[in-house]
Short mmCIF file of C-alpha atoms in Angstrom, two decimals:
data_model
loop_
_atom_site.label_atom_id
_atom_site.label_comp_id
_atom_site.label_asym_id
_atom_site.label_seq_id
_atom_site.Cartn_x
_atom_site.Cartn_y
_atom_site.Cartn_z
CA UNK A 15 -19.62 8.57 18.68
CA UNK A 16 -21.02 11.23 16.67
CA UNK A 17 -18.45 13.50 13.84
CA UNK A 18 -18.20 16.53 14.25
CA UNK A 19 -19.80 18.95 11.40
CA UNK A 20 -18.81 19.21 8.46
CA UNK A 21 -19.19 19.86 5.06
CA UNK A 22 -19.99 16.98 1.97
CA UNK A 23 -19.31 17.23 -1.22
CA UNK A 24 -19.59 14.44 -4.08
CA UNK A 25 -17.65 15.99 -7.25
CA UNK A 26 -18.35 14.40 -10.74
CA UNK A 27 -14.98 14.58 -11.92
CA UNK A 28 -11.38 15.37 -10.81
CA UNK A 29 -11.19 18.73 -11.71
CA UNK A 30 -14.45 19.91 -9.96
CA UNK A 31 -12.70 17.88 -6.90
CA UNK A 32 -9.82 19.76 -7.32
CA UNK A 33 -11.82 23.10 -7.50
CA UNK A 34 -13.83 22.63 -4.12
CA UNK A 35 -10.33 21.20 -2.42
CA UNK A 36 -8.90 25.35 -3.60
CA UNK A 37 -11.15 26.46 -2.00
CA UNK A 38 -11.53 24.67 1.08
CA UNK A 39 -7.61 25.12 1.74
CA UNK A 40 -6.47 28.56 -0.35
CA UNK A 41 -3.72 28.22 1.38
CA UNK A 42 -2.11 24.39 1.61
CA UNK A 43 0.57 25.81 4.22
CA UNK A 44 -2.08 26.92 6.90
CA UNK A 45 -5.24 24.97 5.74
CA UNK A 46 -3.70 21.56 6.93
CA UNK A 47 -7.34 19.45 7.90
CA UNK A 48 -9.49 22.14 6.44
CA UNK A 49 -10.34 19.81 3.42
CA UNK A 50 -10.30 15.71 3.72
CA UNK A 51 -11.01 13.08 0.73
CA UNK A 52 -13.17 10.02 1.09
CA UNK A 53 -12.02 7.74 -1.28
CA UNK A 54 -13.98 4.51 0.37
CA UNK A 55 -13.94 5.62 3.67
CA UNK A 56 -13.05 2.49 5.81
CA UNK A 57 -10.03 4.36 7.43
CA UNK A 58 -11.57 7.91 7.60
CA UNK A 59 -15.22 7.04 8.87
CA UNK A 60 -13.58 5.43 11.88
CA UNK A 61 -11.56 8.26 12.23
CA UNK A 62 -14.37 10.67 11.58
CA UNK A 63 -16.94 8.79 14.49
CA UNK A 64 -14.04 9.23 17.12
CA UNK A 65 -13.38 13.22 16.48
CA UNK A 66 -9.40 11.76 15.57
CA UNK A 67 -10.31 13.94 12.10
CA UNK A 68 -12.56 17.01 12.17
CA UNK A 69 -12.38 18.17 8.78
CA UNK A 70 -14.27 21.32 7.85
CA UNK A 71 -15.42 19.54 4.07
CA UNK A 72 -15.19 16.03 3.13
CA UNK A 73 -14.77 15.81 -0.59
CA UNK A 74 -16.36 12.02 -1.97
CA UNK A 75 -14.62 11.02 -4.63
CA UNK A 76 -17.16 7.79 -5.38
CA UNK A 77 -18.73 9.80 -8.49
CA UNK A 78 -15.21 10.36 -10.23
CA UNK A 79 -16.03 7.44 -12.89
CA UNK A 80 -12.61 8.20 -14.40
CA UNK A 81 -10.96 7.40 -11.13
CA UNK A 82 -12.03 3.90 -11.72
CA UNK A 83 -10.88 1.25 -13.35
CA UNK A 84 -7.19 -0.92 -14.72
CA UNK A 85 -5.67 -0.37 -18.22
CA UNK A 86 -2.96 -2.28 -19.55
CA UNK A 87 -0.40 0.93 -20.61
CA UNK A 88 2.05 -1.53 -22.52
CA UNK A 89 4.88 -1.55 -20.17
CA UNK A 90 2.70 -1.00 -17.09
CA UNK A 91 -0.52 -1.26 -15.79
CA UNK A 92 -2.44 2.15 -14.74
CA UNK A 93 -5.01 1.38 -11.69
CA UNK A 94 -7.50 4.35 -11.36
CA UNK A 95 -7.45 5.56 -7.75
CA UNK A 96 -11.24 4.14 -7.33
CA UNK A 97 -10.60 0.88 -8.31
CA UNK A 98 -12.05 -1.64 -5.20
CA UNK A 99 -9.89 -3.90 -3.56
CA UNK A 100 -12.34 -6.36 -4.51
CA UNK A 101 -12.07 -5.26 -8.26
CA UNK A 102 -8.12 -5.66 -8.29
CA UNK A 103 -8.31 -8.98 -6.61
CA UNK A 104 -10.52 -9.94 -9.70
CA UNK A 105 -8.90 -8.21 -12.61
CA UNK A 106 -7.12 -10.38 -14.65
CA UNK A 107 -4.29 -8.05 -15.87
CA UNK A 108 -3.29 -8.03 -12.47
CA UNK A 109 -3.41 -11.35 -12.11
CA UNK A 110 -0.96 -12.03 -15.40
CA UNK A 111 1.63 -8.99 -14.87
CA UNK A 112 1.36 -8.35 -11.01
CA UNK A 113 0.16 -11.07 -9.43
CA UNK A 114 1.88 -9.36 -5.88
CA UNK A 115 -0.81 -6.71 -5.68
CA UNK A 116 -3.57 -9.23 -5.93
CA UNK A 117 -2.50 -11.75 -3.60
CA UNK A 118 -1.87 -8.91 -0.69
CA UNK A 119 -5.25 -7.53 -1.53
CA UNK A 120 -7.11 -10.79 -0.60
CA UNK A 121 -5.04 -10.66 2.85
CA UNK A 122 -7.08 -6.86 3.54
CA UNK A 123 -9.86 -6.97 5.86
CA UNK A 124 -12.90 -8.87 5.19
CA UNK A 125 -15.18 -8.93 2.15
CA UNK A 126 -16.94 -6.04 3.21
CA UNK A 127 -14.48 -4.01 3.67
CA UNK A 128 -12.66 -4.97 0.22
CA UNK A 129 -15.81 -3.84 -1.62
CA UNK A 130 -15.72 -0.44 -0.37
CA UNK A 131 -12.18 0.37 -0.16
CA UNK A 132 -9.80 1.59 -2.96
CA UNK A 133 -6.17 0.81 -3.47
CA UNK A 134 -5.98 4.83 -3.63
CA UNK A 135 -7.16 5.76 -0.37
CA UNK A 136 -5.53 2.90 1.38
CA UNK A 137 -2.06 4.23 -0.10
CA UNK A 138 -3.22 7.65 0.80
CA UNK A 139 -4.23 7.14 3.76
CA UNK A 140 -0.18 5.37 4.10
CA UNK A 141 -0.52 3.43 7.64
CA UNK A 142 2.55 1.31 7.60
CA UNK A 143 0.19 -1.23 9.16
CA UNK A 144 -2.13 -1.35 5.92
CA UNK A 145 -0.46 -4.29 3.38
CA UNK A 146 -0.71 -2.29 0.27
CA UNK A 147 2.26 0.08 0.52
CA UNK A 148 4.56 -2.38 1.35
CA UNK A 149 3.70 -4.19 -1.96
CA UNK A 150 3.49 -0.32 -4.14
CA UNK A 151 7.19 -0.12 -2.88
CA UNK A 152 8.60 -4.04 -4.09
CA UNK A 153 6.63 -3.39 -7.31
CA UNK A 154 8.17 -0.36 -7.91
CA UNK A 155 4.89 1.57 -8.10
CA UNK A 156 4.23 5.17 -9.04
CA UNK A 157 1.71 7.33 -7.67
CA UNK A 158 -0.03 10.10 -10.22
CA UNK A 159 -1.00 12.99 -8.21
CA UNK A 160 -2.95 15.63 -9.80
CA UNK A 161 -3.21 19.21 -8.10
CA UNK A 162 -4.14 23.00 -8.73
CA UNK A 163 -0.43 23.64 -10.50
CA UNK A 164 -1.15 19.95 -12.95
CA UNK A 165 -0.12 16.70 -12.62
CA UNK A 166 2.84 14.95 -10.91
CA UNK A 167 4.21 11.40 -10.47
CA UNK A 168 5.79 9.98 -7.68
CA UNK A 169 7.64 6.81 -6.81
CA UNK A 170 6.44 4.81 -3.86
CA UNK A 171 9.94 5.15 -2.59
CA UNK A 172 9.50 8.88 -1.92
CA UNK A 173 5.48 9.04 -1.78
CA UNK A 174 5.24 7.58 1.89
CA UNK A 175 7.15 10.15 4.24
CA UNK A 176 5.80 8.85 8.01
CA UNK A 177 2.82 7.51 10.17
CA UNK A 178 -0.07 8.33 8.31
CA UNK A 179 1.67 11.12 6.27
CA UNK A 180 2.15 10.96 2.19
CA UNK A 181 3.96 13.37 -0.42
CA UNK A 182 0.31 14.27 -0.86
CA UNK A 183 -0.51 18.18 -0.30
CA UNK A 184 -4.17 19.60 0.88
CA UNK A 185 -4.91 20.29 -2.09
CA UNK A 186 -4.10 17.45 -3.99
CA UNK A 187 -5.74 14.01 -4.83
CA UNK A 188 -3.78 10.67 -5.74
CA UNK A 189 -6.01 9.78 -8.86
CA UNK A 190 -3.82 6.79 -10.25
CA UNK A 191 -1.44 4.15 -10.00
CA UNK A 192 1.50 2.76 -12.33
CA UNK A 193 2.60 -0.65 -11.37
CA UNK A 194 5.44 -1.87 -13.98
CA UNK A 195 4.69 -5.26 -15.18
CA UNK A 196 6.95 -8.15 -14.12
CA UNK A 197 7.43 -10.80 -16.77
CA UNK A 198 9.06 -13.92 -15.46
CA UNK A 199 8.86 -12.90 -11.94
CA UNK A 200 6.98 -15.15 -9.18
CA UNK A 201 5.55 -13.48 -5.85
CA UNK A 202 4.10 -14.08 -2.48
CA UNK A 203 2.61 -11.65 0.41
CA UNK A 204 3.33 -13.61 3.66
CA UNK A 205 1.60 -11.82 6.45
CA UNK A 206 0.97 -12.51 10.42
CA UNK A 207 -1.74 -10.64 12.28
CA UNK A 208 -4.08 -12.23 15.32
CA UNK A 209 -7.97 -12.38 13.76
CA UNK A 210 -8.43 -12.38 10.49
CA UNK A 211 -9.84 -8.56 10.13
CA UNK A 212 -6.85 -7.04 11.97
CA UNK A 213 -3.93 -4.81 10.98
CA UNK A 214 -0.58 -6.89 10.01
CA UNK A 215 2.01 -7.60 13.40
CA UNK A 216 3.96 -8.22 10.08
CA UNK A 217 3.74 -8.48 6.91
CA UNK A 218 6.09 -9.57 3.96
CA UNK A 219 6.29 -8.88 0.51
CA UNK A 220 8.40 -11.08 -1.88
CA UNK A 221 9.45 -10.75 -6.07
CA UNK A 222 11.17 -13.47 -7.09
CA UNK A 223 13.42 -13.97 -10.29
CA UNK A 224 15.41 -17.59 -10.56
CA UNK A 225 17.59 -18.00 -13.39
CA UNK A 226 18.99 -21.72 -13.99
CA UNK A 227 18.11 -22.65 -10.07
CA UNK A 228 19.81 -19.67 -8.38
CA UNK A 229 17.67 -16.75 -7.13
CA UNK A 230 19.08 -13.95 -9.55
CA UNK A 231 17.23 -10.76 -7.95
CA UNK A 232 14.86 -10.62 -4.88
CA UNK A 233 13.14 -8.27 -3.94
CA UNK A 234 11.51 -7.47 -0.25
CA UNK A 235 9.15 -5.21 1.17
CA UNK A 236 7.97 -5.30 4.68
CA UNK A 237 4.91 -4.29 6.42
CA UNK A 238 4.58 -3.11 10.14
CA UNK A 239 7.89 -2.49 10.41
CA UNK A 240 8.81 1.20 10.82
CA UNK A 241 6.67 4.40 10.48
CA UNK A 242 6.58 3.69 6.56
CA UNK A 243 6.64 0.52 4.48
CA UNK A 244 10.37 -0.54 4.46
CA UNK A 245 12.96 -2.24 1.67
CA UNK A 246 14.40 -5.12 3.23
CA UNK A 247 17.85 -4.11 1.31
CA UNK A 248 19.81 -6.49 3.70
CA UNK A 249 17.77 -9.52 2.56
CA UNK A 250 17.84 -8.43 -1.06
CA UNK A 251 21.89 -8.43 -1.24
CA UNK A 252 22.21 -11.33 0.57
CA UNK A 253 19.83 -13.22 -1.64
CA UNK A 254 21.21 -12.27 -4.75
CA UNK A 255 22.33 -15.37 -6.61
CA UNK A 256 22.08 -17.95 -4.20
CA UNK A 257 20.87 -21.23 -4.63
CA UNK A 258 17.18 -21.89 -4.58
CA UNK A 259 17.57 -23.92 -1.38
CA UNK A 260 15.03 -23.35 1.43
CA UNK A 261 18.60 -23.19 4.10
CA UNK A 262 20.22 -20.50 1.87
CA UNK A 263 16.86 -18.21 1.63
CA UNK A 264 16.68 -18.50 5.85
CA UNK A 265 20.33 -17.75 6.43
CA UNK A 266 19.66 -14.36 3.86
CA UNK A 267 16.18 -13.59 5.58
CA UNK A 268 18.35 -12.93 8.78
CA UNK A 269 19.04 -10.30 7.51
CA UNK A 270 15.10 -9.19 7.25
CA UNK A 271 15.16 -6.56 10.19
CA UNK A 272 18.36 -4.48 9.64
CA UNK A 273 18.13 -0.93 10.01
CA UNK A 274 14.46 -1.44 10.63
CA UNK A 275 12.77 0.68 13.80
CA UNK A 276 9.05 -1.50 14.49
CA UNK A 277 7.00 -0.20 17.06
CA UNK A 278 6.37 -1.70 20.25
CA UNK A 279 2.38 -1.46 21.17
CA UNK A 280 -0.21 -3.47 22.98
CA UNK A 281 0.14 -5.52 20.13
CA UNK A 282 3.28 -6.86 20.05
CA UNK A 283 6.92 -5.93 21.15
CA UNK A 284 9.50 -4.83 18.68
CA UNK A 285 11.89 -7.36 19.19
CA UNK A 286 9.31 -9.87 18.39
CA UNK A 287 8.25 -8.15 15.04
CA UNK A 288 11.99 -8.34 14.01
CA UNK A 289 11.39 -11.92 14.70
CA UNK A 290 8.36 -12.27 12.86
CA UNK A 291 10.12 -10.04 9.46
CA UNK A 292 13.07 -12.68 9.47
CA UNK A 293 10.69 -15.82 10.06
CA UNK A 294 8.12 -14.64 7.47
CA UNK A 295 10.52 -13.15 4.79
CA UNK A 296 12.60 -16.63 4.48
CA UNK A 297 8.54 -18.54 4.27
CA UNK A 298 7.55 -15.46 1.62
CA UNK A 299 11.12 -15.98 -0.83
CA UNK A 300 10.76 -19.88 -0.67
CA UNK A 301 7.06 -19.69 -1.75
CA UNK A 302 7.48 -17.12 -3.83
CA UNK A 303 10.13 -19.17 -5.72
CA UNK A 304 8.35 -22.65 -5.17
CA UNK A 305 10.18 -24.21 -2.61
#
């Protein structure tokens, strides 16, 4: 199918972004859709060819050099919203101080589509389906969102608020991420879909910390799961300073789909995907912590 008309810009920098964004939507309240970003556009060009988005002016963020790019930030690493999946999976300061985020972004897609996208439009675009939020929320991420009134941050805990719908206004761009770095933890994204291109039935991310052979802290997030990425809080307490013993990390991960709501769709059913979180939660904690 063919979009429907619109406007494109290509800004050279944020604030000339954030200047055509005013004035595509003068008024975030009633200009919902008026103004959408393409920050890689493998989620929105799909969305664009079947009329599911009819924005008025797409704003293309791929000459913001400044959105591009990792630093190391002492206690944390800062990922520019631009940065490629396939530029993440490579970067070794992820690989040393968040080795999560890397492995999860190898599991996206297929090459093609991990050179064009960007860790900041796929947590943008925040489809509970996508494997990236799930992993923003066990690392503790924050998202830097700059807008007409200046810059805010936001924890991934409060930044994804429903299907497809962020803490992000109209007029606002998510230019950066701060991931904290995690000395002495180990990690593993477990993750279940039916080809290797699709969306997640389930995905699973894992933070391990073992002190003296016990599993002091664990920490869970879980894709596919609800309309946002979800905590697995249940597993996390009931892990908490067990043994590192493959029989004590499954009788925790039972606890993998409490207070979760997963969709059923043509996909799979609901009670399977609660299934799937407690089977691939206990496999993500024991490889995680080498088991």
């Amino acid at each position: 199918m063919i979009p429907s008309t619109f406007t494109y810009e290509q800004p050279a920098d944020v604030s000339t972004a954030l200047e055509i964004m005013s004035r595509a939507a003068p008024d975030p309240q009633e200009a919902d859709g008026a103004v959408t970003v393409l920050a890689g556009g493998q989620s929105l060009v799909p969305l664009l060819r079947f009329r599911l988005a009819a924005p008025d002016v797409v704003v293309d963020l791929g000459g913001c050099a400044e959105l591009q790019g990792i630093r190391d930030m002492g206690d944390h690493l800062w990922i520019g919203a631009m940065t490629t999946h396939h530029d993440v999976i490579r970067d070794p300061l992820v690989a040393e101080h968040c080795g999560l985020l890397a492995q999860a972004t190898r599991t996206v897609a297929d090459p093609a589509v991990r050179h064009r996208g960007t860790i900041g439009g796929s947590l943008a675009h925040a489809d509970p389906a996508g494997d990236l939020p799930a992993v923003a929320l066990t690392l503790n991420a924050e998202m830097i969102i700059d807008g007409p009134d200046g810059q805010r941050e936001v924890p991934a805990g409060e930044f994804f608020l429903d299907y497809l719908t962020s803490a992000l206004e109209p007029d606002e761009l998510l230019t950066g991420i701060r991931i904290p770095k995690w000395p002495g933890w180990t990690f593993h994204y477990e993750k279940f879909n039916r080809t290797a291109q699709a969306w997640a039935l389930v995905g699973v991310a894992a933070a391990v910390q073992r002190v003296h052979g016990d599993l002091a802290e664990v920490r869970v997030g879980l894709t596919n799961m609800g309309a946002t990425p979800v905590r697995a809080r249940g597993v996390e307490q009931a892990a908490r300073g067990i043994p590192a013993q493959r029989r004590a990390v499954t009788e925790a991960s039972r606890q993998a789909s409490s207070g979760t709501e997963p969709p059923s769709d043509t996909h799979a059913q609901s009670d399977y995907r609660r299934h799937l979180a407690q089977v691939l939660t206990g496999r993500a904690i024991s490889r995680a912590a080498g088991l």
